[in-house]
Amino acid sequence: LVGSEMCIRDSLRTLPSLARARALETLDVSANASLEALPDDACETRALRELIADGCVSLVSLPEALGEAQPALRTIRARRCALTRCPEGAALARALETLELGSNRLVFVPEVLGGAQQPSLRVVRVDDNLLTALPSGFERADALEVLDCSSNALRDVAPLVGCGSLVDLNVADNAIAELQLSPLEAWHHLKNVVEQACASRAAIALRAAEMRIASSDRRDAARAKMSSASSAFSRSRIQRRGARG
């Protein structure tokens, strides 16, 4: 294989060896309903920038070392498959910007995903899976802007306290009872929290926390204004007394 792009749809059952695909930049195997796995030597395609495998409903795994030795890999996308785990190598892909593994059966993502070794990771979508916790690596995911972890079994989102660049967050339909105030204060760029028709209690709690902060800010401003007015009145009285004396 000498081309930079490989796209095969509909009829693929197995994928040929990619060991010689040194120039391959885009691998798209989407919508191959019978494809169950990718060859392990897909991890040897060092020029690979995009792996797309949406709609491969029989795909149960990705190569475990995917991304580990692929310095150009920017995108891993495999939505609506049958994956149960995110490969360990994906957490070591230094150039990774987008990871989309929604609508699978994920019970595992690497603990170091999104850590300091991945300074460009901006988008993570792992919605509609079976995850019970977010990876601790998110505590250092400084570039993360979009996170969709809706429709899982998460109990909290504590690792997100370090995600200061987070703009868009979807935590609906989880087992989260309440979002703590301290993460809210850290998410100073947060603009959008998705709330669905049956919004999670966490989203409601977040809105309530925002209202409490706004209300507190207004009270503080009113107190400061009253204090300033009181000080001005006191100075005026002192000046009048001085004038009479």
Short mmCIF file of C-alpha atoms in Angstrom, two decimals:
data_model
loop_
_atom_site.label_atom_id
_atom_site.label_comp_id
_atom_site.label_asym_id
_atom_site.label_seq_id
_atom_site.Cartn_x
_atom_site.Cartn_y
_atom_site.Cartn_z
CA LEU A 1 0.00 0.00 0.00
CA VAL A 2 1.44 3.34 -1.03
CA GLY A 3 -1.57 5.68 -0.85
CA SER A 4 -2.25 8.06 2.00
CA GLU A 5 -5.93 7.12 2.40
CA MET A 6 -7.75 3.82 2.67
CA CYS A 7 -11.54 3.67 2.77
CA ILE A 8 -13.49 0.42 2.49
CA ARG A 9 -17.23 0.20 3.20
CA ASP A 10 -19.99 -2.36 3.64
CA SER A 11 -18.40 -5.71 2.74
CA LEU A 12 -15.19 -5.91 4.77
CA ARG A 13 -14.78 -8.93 7.03
CA THR A 14 -11.03 -8.79 7.64
CA LEU A 15 -8.45 -6.16 6.97
CA PRO A 16 -5.18 -7.01 5.18
CA SER A 17 -1.84 -6.47 6.84
CA LEU A 18 -0.89 -2.80 7.13
CA ALA A 19 2.76 -3.42 7.95
CA ARG A 20 3.86 -1.90 4.64
CA ALA A 21 1.42 1.00 4.68
CA ARG A 22 4.13 3.48 5.63
CA ALA A 23 2.44 6.46 3.95
CA LEU A 24 -1.09 5.72 5.19
CA GLU A 25 -2.58 8.81 6.86
CA THR A 26 -6.33 8.03 6.94
CA LEU A 27 -7.87 4.64 7.62
CA ASP A 28 -11.66 4.59 7.33
CA VAL A 29 -13.40 1.24 7.75
CA SER A 30 -16.80 2.61 8.76
CA ALA A 31 -20.05 0.72 8.25
CA ASN A 32 -18.51 -2.74 7.89
CA ALA A 33 -21.00 -4.74 9.93
CA SER A 34 -18.96 -7.98 9.88
CA LEU A 35 -15.59 -6.54 10.84
CA GLU A 36 -14.60 -7.83 14.29
CA ALA A 37 -11.05 -6.54 14.72
CA LEU A 38 -8.24 -4.56 13.13
CA PRO A 39 -4.85 -6.17 12.53
CA ASP A 40 -2.29 -5.53 15.26
CA ASP A 41 0.13 -4.13 12.70
CA ALA A 42 -2.22 -1.18 12.26
CA CYS A 43 -0.12 0.19 15.13
CA GLU A 44 2.92 0.24 12.83
CA THR A 45 1.49 2.86 10.48
CA ARG A 46 3.52 5.75 11.86
CA ALA A 47 2.11 8.30 9.41
CA LEU A 48 -1.50 7.56 10.43
CA ARG A 49 -3.45 10.69 11.37
CA GLU A 50 -7.04 9.43 11.45
CA LEU A 51 -8.65 6.12 12.33
CA ILE A 52 -12.39 6.01 11.68
CA ALA A 53 -14.50 2.92 12.33
CA ASP A 54 -18.03 4.20 12.92
CA GLY A 55 -20.88 1.72 12.64
CA CYS A 56 -18.78 -1.45 12.71
CA VAL A 57 -21.31 -3.18 14.92
CA SER A 58 -19.26 -6.38 15.30
CA LEU A 59 -15.99 -4.63 16.13
CA VAL A 60 -15.16 -5.76 19.67
CA SER A 61 -11.65 -4.38 20.03
CA LEU A 62 -9.02 -2.00 18.71
CA PRO A 63 -5.31 -2.90 18.78
CA GLU A 64 -4.11 -2.40 22.35
CA ALA A 65 -1.01 -0.46 21.27
CA LEU A 66 -2.94 1.87 18.94
CA GLY A 67 -1.41 5.34 19.22
CA GLU A 68 1.56 4.38 21.38
CA ALA A 69 4.13 4.67 18.56
CA GLN A 70 2.13 6.79 16.11
CA PRO A 71 3.29 10.37 16.57
CA ALA A 72 0.96 11.81 13.91
CA LEU A 73 -2.30 10.26 15.19
CA ARG A 74 -4.84 13.06 15.75
CA THR A 75 -8.21 11.30 15.65
CA ILE A 76 -9.58 7.98 16.89
CA ARG A 77 -13.27 7.57 16.12
CA ALA A 78 -15.22 4.35 16.54
CA ARG A 79 -18.84 5.09 17.38
CA ARG A 80 -21.68 2.55 17.33
CA CYS A 81 -19.42 -0.50 17.58
CA ALA A 82 -19.16 -3.24 20.22
CA LEU A 83 -15.99 -2.10 22.00
CA THR A 84 -15.63 -2.90 25.69
CA ARG A 85 -12.39 -1.03 26.32
CA CYS A 86 -10.40 1.91 25.07
CA PRO A 87 -6.92 0.68 24.13
CA GLU A 88 -4.06 1.58 26.47
CA GLY A 89 -2.07 3.02 23.58
CA ALA A 90 -4.71 5.72 23.01
CA ALA A 91 -3.66 7.32 26.29
CA LEU A 92 -0.05 7.52 25.04
CA ALA A 93 -0.85 9.12 21.68
CA ARG A 94 0.88 12.45 22.23
CA ALA A 95 -0.69 14.27 19.26
CA LEU A 96 -4.24 12.99 19.89
CA GLU A 97 -6.84 15.75 19.62
CA THR A 98 -10.13 13.86 19.32
CA LEU A 99 -11.27 10.59 20.87
CA GLU A 100 -14.81 9.49 20.02
CA LEU A 101 -15.97 6.13 21.34
CA GLY A 102 -19.64 6.81 21.97
CA SER A 103 -22.39 4.18 21.72
CA ASN A 104 -20.24 1.16 22.54
CA ARG A 105 -20.05 -1.09 25.61
CA LEU A 106 -17.02 0.49 27.26
CA VAL A 107 -16.26 -0.49 30.84
CA PHE A 108 -12.64 0.63 30.71
CA VAL A 109 -10.64 3.68 29.69
CA PRO A 110 -6.95 4.04 30.65
CA GLU A 111 -6.39 5.87 33.93
CA VAL A 112 -3.76 8.15 32.37
CA LEU A 113 -5.96 9.26 29.46
CA GLY A 114 -5.77 13.03 29.04
CA GLY A 115 -2.76 13.47 31.29
CA ALA A 116 0.26 15.68 30.75
CA GLN A 117 1.49 13.34 28.00
CA GLN A 118 -1.47 14.46 25.82
CA PRO A 119 -1.28 18.27 25.69
CA SER A 120 -3.51 18.58 22.60
CA LEU A 121 -6.50 16.44 23.62
CA ARG A 122 -9.49 18.75 23.12
CA VAL A 123 -12.51 16.51 22.45
CA VAL A 124 -13.55 13.31 24.24
CA ARG A 125 -16.92 11.69 23.59
CA VAL A 126 -17.61 8.46 25.47
CA ASP A 127 -21.37 8.80 25.72
CA ASP A 128 -23.75 5.83 25.85
CA ASN A 129 -21.40 3.32 27.45
CA LEU A 130 -21.02 1.49 30.79
CA LEU A 131 -18.35 3.59 32.51
CA THR A 132 -18.51 4.00 36.29
CA ALA A 133 -15.64 6.49 36.66
CA LEU A 134 -13.65 9.03 34.69
CA PRO A 135 -9.88 8.54 34.35
CA SER A 136 -7.70 10.35 36.86
CA GLY A 137 -5.63 11.67 33.95
CA PHE A 138 -8.39 14.24 33.38
CA GLU A 139 -7.06 16.06 36.44
CA ARG A 140 -4.29 17.31 34.15
CA ALA A 141 -6.24 17.57 30.90
CA ASP A 142 -5.42 21.25 30.45
CA ALA A 143 -6.57 21.42 26.80
CA LEU A 144 -9.85 19.52 27.16
CA GLU A 145 -12.72 21.65 25.81
CA VAL A 146 -15.51 19.18 25.01
CA LEU A 147 -16.49 16.18 27.11
CA ASP A 148 -19.59 14.07 26.52
CA CYS A 149 -19.88 11.31 29.10
CA SER A 150 -23.67 11.18 29.15
CA SER A 151 -25.61 7.93 29.48
CA ASN A 152 -23.08 6.01 31.55
CA ALA A 153 -23.04 4.94 35.21
CA LEU A 154 -20.78 7.68 36.58
CA ARG A 155 -21.15 8.57 40.26
CA ASP A 156 -19.07 11.75 40.16
CA VAL A 157 -16.86 13.85 37.90
CA ALA A 158 -14.17 14.67 40.46
CA PRO A 159 -11.21 14.37 38.03
CA LEU A 160 -12.58 17.32 36.05
CA VAL A 161 -11.52 19.77 38.75
CA GLY A 162 -8.33 20.38 36.77
CA CYS A 163 -10.03 20.97 33.40
CA GLY A 164 -9.76 24.73 33.29
CA SER A 165 -10.40 24.90 29.53
CA LEU A 166 -13.65 22.93 29.56
CA VAL A 167 -16.32 24.68 27.48
CA ASP A 168 -18.95 22.03 26.73
CA LEU A 169 -19.91 19.31 29.22
CA ASN A 170 -22.64 16.67 29.00
CA VAL A 171 -23.17 14.56 32.12
CA ALA A 172 -26.86 13.78 31.66
CA ASP A 173 -28.27 10.34 32.46
CA ASN A 174 -25.69 9.18 34.97
CA ALA A 175 -25.78 8.21 38.66
CA ILE A 176 -24.32 11.55 39.80
CA ALA A 177 -26.21 12.95 42.77
CA GLU A 178 -24.62 16.40 42.82
CA LEU A 179 -21.81 18.33 41.21
CA GLN A 180 -19.58 19.75 43.92
CA LEU A 181 -19.04 23.51 43.98
CA SER A 182 -15.24 23.31 43.79
CA PRO A 183 -15.17 21.87 40.25
CA LEU A 184 -17.66 24.55 39.19
CA GLU A 185 -15.29 27.28 40.33
CA ALA A 186 -12.48 25.64 38.36
CA TRP A 187 -14.49 25.45 35.12
CA HIS A 188 -14.31 29.19 34.50
CA HIS A 189 -14.62 28.71 30.71
CA LEU A 190 -17.68 26.47 30.95
CA LYS A 191 -20.43 27.75 28.65
CA ASN A 192 -22.71 24.81 28.01
CA VAL A 193 -24.05 22.01 30.18
CA VAL A 194 -26.36 19.82 28.16
CA GLU A 195 -29.72 19.16 29.83
CA GLN A 196 -32.07 16.72 28.16
CA ALA A 197 -35.79 16.23 28.69
CA CYS A 198 -34.95 13.97 31.63
CA ALA A 199 -32.00 16.03 32.79
CA SER A 200 -29.72 14.49 35.38
CA ARG A 201 -29.83 15.78 38.93
CA ALA A 202 -26.22 16.83 38.43
CA ALA A 203 -27.11 19.27 35.67
CA ILE A 204 -29.86 20.71 37.85
CA ALA A 205 -27.46 20.99 40.78
CA LEU A 206 -24.95 22.77 38.57
CA ARG A 207 -27.55 25.32 37.50
CA ALA A 208 -28.51 25.85 41.13
CA ALA A 209 -24.87 26.35 42.07
CA GLU A 210 -24.49 28.94 39.32
CA MET A 211 -27.53 30.78 40.67
CA ARG A 212 -26.09 30.68 44.21
CA ILE A 213 -22.83 32.15 42.99
CA ALA A 214 -24.64 34.90 41.05
CA SER A 215 -26.83 35.66 44.05
CA SER A 216 -23.79 35.78 46.34
CA ASP A 217 -22.03 38.14 43.94
CA ARG A 218 -25.04 40.46 43.94
CA ARG A 219 -25.17 40.45 47.75
CA ASP A 220 -21.47 41.21 47.97
CA ALA A 221 -21.84 44.07 45.52
CA ALA A 222 -24.79 45.49 47.49
CA ARG A 223 -22.85 45.27 50.76
CA ALA A 224 -19.87 47.00 49.18
CA LYS A 225 -22.12 49.76 47.87
CA MET A 226 -23.78 50.24 51.28
CA SER A 227 -20.39 50.26 53.00
CA SER A 228 -19.11 52.89 50.59
CA ALA A 229 -22.20 55.05 51.10
CA SER A 230 -21.91 54.71 54.88
CA SER A 231 -18.27 55.75 54.80
CA ALA A 232 -19.09 58.76 52.65
CA PHE A 233 -21.88 59.80 55.06
CA SER A 234 -19.54 59.50 58.06
CA ARG A 235 -16.90 61.63 56.39
CA SER A 236 -19.54 64.25 55.56
CA ARG A 237 -20.71 64.41 59.20
CA ILE A 238 -17.14 64.81 60.43
CA GLN A 239 -16.53 67.59 57.95
CA ARG A 240 -19.71 69.44 59.00
CA ARG A 241 -18.75 69.16 62.66
CA GLY A 242 -15.30 70.52 61.87
CA ALA A 243 -16.83 73.44 60.01
CA ARG A 244 -19.10 74.30 62.98
CA GLY A 245 -16.20 74.10 65.39
#
